[in-house]
XYZ file of C-alpha atoms in Angstrom:
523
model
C -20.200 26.955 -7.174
C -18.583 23.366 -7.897
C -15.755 23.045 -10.098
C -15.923 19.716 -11.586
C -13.221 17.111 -12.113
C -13.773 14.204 -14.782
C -14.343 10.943 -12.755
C -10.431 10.012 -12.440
C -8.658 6.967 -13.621
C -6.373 6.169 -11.037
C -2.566 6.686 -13.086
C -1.678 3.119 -12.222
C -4.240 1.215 -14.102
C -7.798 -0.001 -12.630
C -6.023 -2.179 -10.063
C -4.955 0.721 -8.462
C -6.311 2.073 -4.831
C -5.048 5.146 -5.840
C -7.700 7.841 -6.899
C -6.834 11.518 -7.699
C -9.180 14.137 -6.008
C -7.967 17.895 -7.627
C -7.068 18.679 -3.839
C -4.585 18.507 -1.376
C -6.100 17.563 1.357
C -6.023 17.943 5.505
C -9.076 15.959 6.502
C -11.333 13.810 5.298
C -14.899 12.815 6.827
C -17.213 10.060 5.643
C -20.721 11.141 4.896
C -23.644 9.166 6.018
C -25.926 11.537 3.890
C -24.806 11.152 0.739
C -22.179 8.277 0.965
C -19.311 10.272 -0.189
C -15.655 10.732 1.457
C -15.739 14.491 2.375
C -12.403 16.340 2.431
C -11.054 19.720 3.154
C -7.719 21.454 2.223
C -5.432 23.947 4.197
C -6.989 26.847 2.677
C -10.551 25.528 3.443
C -11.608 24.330 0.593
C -14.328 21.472 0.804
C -15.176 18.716 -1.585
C -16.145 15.405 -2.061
C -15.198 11.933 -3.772
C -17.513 9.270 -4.902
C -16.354 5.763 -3.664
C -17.664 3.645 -6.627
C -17.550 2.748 -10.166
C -17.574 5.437 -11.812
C -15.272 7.159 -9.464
C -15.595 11.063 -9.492
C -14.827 13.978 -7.140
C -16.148 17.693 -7.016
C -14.623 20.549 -4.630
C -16.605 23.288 -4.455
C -14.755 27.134 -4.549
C -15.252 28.960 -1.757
C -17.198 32.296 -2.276
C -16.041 35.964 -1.314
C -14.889 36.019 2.658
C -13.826 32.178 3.297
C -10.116 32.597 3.333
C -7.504 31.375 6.204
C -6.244 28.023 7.403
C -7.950 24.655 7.835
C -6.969 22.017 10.293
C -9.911 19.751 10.535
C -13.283 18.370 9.267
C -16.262 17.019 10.622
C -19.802 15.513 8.787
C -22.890 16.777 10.791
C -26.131 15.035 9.666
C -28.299 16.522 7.860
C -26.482 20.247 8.362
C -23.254 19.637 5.777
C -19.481 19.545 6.075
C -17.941 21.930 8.641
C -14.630 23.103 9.117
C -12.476 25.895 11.187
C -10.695 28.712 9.750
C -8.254 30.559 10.858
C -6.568 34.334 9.193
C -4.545 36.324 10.645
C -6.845 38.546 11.982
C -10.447 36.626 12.758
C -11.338 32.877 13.020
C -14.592 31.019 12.122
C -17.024 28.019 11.795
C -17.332 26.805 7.981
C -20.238 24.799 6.780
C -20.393 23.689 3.125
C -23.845 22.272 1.713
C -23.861 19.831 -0.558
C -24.645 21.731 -3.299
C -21.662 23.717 -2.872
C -22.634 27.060 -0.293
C -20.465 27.543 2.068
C -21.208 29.459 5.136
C -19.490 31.705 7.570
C -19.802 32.151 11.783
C -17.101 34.316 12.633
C -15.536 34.408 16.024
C -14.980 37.348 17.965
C -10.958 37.553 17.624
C -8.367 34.724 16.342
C -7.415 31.853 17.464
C -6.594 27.814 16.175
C -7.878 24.723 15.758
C -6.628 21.399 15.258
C -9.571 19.115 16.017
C -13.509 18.874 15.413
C -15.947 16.983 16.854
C -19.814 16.096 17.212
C -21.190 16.210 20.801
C -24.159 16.502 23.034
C -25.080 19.667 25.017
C -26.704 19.569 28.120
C -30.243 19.636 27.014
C -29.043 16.397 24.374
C -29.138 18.648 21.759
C -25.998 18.125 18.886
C -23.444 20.492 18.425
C -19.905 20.718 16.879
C -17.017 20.699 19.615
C -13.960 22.015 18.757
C -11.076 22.989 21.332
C -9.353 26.508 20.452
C -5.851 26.502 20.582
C -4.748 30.007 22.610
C -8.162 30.806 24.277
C -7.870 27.627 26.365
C -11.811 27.040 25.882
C -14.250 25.011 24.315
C -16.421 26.489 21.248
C -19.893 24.921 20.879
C -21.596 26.021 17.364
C -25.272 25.234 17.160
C -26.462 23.958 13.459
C -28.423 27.455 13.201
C -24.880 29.403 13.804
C -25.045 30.127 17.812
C -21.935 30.434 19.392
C -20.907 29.438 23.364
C -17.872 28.904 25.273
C -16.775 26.562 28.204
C -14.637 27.817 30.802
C -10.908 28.470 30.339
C -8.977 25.249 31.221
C -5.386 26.846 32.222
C -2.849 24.224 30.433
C -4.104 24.384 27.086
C -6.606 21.740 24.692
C -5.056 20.161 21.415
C -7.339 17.097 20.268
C -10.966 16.085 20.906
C -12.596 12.570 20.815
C -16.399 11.683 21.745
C -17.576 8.640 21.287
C -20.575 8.103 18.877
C -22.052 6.431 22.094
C -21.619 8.779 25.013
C -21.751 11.928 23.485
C -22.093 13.779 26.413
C -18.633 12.873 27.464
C -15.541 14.515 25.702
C -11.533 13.680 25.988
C -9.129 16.328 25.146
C -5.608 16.594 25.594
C -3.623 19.567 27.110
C -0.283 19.863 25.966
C 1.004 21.664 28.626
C -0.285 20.118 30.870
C 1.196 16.310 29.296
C -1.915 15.690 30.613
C -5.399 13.971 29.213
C -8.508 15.384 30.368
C -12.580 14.583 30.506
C -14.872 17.111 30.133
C -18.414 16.946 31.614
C -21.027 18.359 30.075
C -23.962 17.562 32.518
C -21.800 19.971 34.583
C -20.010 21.999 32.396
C -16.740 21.343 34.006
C -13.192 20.005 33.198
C -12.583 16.972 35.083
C -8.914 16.600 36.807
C -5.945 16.091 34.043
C -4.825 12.429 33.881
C -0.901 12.499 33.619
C 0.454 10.790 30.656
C 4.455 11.818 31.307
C 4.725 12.641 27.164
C 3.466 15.874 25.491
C -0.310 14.826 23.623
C -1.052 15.690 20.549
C -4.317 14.036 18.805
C -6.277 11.597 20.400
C -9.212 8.870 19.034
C -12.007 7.115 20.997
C -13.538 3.580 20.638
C -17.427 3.800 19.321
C -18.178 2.479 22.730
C -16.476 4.774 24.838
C -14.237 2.310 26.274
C -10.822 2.701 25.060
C -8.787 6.238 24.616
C -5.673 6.368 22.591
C -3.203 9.393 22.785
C -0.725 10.867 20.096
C 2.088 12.198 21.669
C 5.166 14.367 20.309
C 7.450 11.111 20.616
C 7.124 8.080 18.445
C 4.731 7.077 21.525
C 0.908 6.294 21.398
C -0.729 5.748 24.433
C -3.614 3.268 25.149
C -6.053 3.928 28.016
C -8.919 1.258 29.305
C -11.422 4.119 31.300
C -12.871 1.403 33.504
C -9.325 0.199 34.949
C -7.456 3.480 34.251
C -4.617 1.935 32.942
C -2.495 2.638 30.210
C -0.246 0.654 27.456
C 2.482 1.973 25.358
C 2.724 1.503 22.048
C 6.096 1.940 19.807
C 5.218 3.678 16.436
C 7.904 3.559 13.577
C 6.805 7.575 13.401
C 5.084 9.950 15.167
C 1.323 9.821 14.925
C -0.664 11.915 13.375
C -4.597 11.395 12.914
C -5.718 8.653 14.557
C -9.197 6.383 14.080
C -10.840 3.656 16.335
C -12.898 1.576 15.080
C -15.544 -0.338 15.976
C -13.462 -3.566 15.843
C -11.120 -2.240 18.368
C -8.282 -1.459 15.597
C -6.453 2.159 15.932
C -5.278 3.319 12.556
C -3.058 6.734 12.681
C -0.913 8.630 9.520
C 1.593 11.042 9.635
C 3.121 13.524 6.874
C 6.600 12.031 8.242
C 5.784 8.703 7.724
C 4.929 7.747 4.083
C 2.407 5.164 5.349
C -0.678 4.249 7.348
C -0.129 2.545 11.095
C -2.227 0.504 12.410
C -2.171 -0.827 16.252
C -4.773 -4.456 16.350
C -7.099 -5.531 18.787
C -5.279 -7.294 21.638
C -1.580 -6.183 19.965
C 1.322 -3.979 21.880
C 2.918 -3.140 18.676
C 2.381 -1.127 15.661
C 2.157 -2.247 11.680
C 2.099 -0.344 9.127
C 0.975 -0.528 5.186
C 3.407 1.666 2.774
C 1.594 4.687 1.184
C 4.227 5.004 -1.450
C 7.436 8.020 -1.247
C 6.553 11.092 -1.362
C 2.487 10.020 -0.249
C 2.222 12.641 2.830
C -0.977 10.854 4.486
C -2.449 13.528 6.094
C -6.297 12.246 7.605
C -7.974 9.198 7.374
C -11.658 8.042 8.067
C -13.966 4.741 7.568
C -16.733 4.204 4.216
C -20.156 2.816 4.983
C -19.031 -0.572 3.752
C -15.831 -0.333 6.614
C -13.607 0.505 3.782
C -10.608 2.914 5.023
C -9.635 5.954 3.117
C -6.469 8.003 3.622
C -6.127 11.611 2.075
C -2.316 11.650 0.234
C -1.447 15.561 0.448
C 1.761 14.087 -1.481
C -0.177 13.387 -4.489
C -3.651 15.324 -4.428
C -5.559 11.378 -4.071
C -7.173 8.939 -2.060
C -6.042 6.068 -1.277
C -8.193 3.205 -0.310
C -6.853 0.259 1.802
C -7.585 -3.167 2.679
C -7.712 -4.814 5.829
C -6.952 -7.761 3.796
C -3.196 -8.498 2.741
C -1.983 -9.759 -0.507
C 1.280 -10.235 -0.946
C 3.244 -11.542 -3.421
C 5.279 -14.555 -2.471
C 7.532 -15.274 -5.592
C 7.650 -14.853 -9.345
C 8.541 -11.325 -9.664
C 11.441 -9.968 -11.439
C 11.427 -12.547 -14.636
C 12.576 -11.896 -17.398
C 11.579 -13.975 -20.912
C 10.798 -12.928 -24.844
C 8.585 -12.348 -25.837
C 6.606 -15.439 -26.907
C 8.749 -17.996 -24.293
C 6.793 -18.453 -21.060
C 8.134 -17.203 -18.052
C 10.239 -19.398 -16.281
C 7.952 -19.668 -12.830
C 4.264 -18.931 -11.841
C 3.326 -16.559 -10.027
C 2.298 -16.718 -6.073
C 0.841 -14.475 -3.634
C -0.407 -15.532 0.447
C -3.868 -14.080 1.216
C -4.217 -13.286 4.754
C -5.283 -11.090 7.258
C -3.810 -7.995 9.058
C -2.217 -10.120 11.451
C -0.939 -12.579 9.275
C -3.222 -15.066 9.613
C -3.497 -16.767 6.305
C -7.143 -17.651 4.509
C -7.629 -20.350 2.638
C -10.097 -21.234 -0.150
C -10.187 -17.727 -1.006
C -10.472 -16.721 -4.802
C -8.160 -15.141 -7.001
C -8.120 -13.392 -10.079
C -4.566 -13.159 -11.674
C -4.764 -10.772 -14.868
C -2.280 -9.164 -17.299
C -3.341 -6.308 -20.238
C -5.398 -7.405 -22.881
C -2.851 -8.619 -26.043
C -0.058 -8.380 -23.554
C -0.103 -11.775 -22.963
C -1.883 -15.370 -22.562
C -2.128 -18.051 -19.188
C -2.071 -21.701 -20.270
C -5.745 -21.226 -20.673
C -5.213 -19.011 -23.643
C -6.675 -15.892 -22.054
C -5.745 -13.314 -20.224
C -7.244 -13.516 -17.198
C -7.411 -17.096 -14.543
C -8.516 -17.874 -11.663
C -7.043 -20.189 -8.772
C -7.910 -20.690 -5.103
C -5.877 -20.485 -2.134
C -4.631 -23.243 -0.420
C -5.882 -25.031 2.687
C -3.379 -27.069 3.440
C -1.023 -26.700 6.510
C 2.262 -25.844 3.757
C 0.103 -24.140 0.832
C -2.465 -21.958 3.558
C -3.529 -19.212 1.743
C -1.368 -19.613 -1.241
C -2.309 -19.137 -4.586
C -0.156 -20.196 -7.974
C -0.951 -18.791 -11.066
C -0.437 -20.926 -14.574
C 2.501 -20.166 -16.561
C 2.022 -16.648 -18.837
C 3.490 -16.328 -21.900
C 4.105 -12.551 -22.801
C 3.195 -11.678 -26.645
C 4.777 -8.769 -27.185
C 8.065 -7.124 -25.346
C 8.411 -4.073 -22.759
C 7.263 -4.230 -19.335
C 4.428 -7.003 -18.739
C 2.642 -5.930 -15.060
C 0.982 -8.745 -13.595
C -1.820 -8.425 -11.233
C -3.468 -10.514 -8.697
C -6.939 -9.756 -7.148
C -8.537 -10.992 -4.189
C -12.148 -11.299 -5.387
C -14.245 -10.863 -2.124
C -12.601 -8.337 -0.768
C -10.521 -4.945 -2.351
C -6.770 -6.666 -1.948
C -4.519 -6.428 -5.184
C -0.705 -7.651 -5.153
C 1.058 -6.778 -8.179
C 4.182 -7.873 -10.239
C 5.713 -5.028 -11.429
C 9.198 -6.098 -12.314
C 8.789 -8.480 -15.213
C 10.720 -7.874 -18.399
C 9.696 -8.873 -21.787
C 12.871 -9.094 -24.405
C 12.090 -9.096 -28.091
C 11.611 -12.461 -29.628
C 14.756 -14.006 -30.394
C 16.220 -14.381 -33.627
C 18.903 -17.396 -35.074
C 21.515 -18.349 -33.013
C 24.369 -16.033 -33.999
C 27.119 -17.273 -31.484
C 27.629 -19.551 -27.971
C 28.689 -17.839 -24.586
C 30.745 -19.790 -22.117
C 29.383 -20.764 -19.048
C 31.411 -23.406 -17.371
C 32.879 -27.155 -17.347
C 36.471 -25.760 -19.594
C 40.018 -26.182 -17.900
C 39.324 -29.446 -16.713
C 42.218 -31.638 -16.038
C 41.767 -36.350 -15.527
C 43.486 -38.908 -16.380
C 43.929 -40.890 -19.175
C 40.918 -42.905 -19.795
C 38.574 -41.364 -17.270
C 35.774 -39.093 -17.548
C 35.753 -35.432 -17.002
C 33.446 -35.014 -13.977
C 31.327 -31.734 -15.365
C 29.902 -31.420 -18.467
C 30.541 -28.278 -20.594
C 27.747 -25.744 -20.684
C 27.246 -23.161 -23.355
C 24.432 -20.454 -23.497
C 23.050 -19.953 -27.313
C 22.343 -16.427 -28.249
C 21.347 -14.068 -31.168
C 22.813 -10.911 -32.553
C 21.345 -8.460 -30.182
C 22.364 -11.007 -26.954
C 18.825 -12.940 -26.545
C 19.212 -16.234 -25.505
C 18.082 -18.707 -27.992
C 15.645 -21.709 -27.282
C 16.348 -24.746 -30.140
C 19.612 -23.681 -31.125
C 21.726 -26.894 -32.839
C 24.841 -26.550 -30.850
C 28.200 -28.810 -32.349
C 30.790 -29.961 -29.474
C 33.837 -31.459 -31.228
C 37.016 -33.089 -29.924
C 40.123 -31.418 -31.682
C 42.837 -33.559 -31.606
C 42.949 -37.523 -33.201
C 41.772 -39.939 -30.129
C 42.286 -37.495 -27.164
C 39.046 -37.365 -26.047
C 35.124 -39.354 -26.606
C 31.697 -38.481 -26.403
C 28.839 -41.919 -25.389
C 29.186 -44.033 -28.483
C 32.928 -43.262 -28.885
C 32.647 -40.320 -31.334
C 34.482 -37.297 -31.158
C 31.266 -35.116 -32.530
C 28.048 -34.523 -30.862
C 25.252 -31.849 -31.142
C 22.448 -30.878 -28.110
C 19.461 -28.647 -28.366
C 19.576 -25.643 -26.443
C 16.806 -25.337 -23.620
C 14.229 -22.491 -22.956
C 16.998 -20.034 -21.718
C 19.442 -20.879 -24.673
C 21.686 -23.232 -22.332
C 23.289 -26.973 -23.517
C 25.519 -28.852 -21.740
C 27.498 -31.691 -23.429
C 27.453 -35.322 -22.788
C 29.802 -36.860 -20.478
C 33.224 -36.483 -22.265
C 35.673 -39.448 -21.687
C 39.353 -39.044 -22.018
C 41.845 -40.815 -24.222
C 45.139 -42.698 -23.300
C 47.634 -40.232 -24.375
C 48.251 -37.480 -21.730
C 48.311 -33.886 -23.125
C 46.181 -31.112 -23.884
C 43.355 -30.628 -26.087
C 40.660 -28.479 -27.197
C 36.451 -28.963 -27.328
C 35.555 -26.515 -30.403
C 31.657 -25.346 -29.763
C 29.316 -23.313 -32.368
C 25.623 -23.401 -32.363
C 23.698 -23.592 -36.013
C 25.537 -22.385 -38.925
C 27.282 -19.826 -37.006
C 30.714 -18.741 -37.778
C 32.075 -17.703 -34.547
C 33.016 -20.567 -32.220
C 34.767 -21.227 -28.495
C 37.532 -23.679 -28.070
C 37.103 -24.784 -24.587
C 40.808 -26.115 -23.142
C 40.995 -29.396 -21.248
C 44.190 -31.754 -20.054
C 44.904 -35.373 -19.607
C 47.429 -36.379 -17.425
């Protein structure tokens, strides 16, 4: 029976591509029947998650008999979610419904499996493929439960790929061999191993057929084009894990060691990769009906969804202001595509919390367009925001046609400042001229409250002690400057008198009582 979870609200807000599924999950399948990501754990339990507003997720527990070890799962159409379980004793073929029956096909004996897959039989008929680790063989499960067997292939099968258009051919890899291998099932024969000179591990096909790639025990994927038989090597910053192809010829690939999700593009020798967050543990990954990707977090029992769009923040992060002061800058973010190409005209939202704070339209939400110029492609600027109440103030920015979010998180919102209570020393003391020249930097003093704020429209005093050793413009010895949005004034130019000797500049802001004297000579 299904154990439901309330539809989740992902912890970091409704920006977030984040979304909590009650599982920690090994697999995940997308599901052409009901248009829900599928997912299995390591103790074969199944589930599902909704992809749209309102996000929710069931997993279904597992009646008497379904216990052991999950590796994989695979979506057959019209005949459920299917899995393979291993104990420590027996092995078998799961299917779970989706109203939440599971079923069991027991082996005869134990053995493992890493990898699931749909394929044709001989007489064109569907089945689910799945190489068994330790019998050397192919299993072939029939939707009504029938159970056959290729022959034993003697270097072992890991990983399985058949293309959704030539289902009648399979690739495997044989680890002991270090080997890649084709499987013909017009025959029923293993064709001869391809050497790849680097242990396999999991391997992903193109839609078409065309284009195998190869996990391998190093940080090492392998590309191979079937119709010249050639391969490429890719670098990965980690080993690869699952790996998808899809139908615009990029690989994606996770691994548990890497904290994020790699990606190899069309045309490219090198792998990216988009951060999954510490501690994430991406463990499978699969493709949405509207070419979303999804990636199971075993780290964090969640989804997360990402974008083949980028959004990155370009500056403005890491302000800091009171609250009711605007922040010093906008903020920008570059809107381009995986391979850095950047899009212009593209629309985006920039939003902060409702009563957190206001744009220069007065609301909390604006939106401005990214920029088609040669300099400004693909930039957007926000307005100036002006926070209304103190503690953190997140900031995000949404592209609007497609899922990409950047977000300020490092903005800082001080408590609105009170009086001026005293003036900090910044520079321009210890000068040293001679008679009857000016000083060549001005003095600059930083206004600030009790609690250390700075102060904007502090009155702050500058006056010459000593009779005629020292002028501001107009030849007085007294002046008084406004301090500036992050509590700063700097004097006027200062002139020096005819007498050589030292003197002091005595500042104070308001109707404080604590003052500097700031030192200067004439010579």
């Amino acid at each position: 029976m299904p154990t439901a979870v309330p539809p989740p609200v992902p912890e970091s807000g409704p920006d977030s591509d984040e979304f909590p599924i009650g599982a920690t999950a090994v697999d995940v399948a997308w599901s052409n029947d009901d248009e829900n990501v599928w997912f299995v754990t390591a103790q074969g339990v199944m589930g599902y998650f909704e992809p749209r507003s309102p996000w929710g997720n069931v997993v279904f527990t597992p009646g008497p008999g379904v216990t052991g070890s999950a590796n994989s799962l695979v979506i057959w159409p019209g005949h459920g979610a299917w899995t393979f379980l291993t104990a420590e004793n027996s092995s078998a073929f799961v299917k779970c419904t989706d109203d939440g029956q599971y079923q069991i096909y027991p082996l005869n004996g134990t053995t493992d499996c890493r990898a699931l897959a749909l394929g044709k039989n001989r007489e064109g008929r569907t089945h689910v493929v799945a190489p068994l680790i330790g019998w050397n063989s192919l299993a072939f499960i029939e939707a009504g439960g029938g159970t056959s067997y290729s022959t034993m292939y003697r270097d072992g099968l890991y990983g399985i790929a058949i293309a959704p258009q030539q289902q009648g051919r399979y690739w495997l890899t044989s680890p002991g061999g270090r080997a890649l291998v084709g499987y013909d099932v017009s025959t029923g024969t293993f064709g001869a191993p391809i050497d790849l000179g680097l242990e396999p591990r999991d391997v992903a096909i193109t839609p078409a057929g065309d284009v195998v790639w190869i996990a391998t025990t190093d940080k090492v994927i392998l590309k191979y084009t079937v119709q010249s038989g050639t391969f490429t090597r890719v670098e990965t910053p980690f080993p690869a894990s699952r790996m998808l192809a899809t139908a615009d010829g990029t690989l994606w690939f996770v691994s548990t060691a890497g904290d994020a999700v790699g990606y190899v593009l069309p045309d490219k020798n090198r792998a990216s990769t988009i951060p999954t967050g510490q501690g994430s543990r991406p463990t499978g990954l699969t493709v949405s009906g509207d070419s979303r990707l999804w990636v199971a977090l075993s780290g964090r029992q969640g989804l997360r969804r990402v974008s083949r769009h980028r959004l990155a923040v370009v500056s403005g992060d890491g302000q800091k202001t009171s609250a009711g002061q605007p922040f010093p800058q906008p903020f920008e973010v570059k809107a381009t595509l995986l391979d850095g190409t950047p899009v212009g005209g593209q629309k985006i939202e920039f939003s902060v919390a409702e009563g957190s704070g206001v744009f220069e339209n007065g609301e909390h939400t604006e939106t401005r367009y990214t920029g088609t110029e040669s300099d400004r492609l693909g930039i957007a600027t926000s307005s100036r925001l002006t926070p209304l109440k103190e503690g953190p103030c997140p900031v995000t920015a949404r592209w609007t046609e497609t899922d990409a979010v950047a977000s300020f998180t490092r903005l800082n919102v001080t408590p609105q400042p009170g009086t001026a209570d005293r003036v900090r020393y910044v520079s321009g003391a210890g000068q040293t001229v001679p008679a009857g020249k000016s000083f060549e930097h001005p003095m600059k003093v930083i206004a600030e409250d009790a609690q250390g704020n700075p102060v904007e429209g502090a009155e702050i005093t500058f006056k010459v002690r000593g009779e005629r050793m020292a002028a501001f413009p107009g030849g007085t010895d007294t002046t008084q400057v406004t301090s500036g949005s992050d509590g700063t004034a700097e004097s006027p130019v200062l002139t020096a008198g005819d007498s050589p000797g030292g003197f002091a500049v005595q500042v104070w802001a308001d109707e404080s009582f604590m003052s500097l004297l700031l030192q200067q000579n004439i010579h």
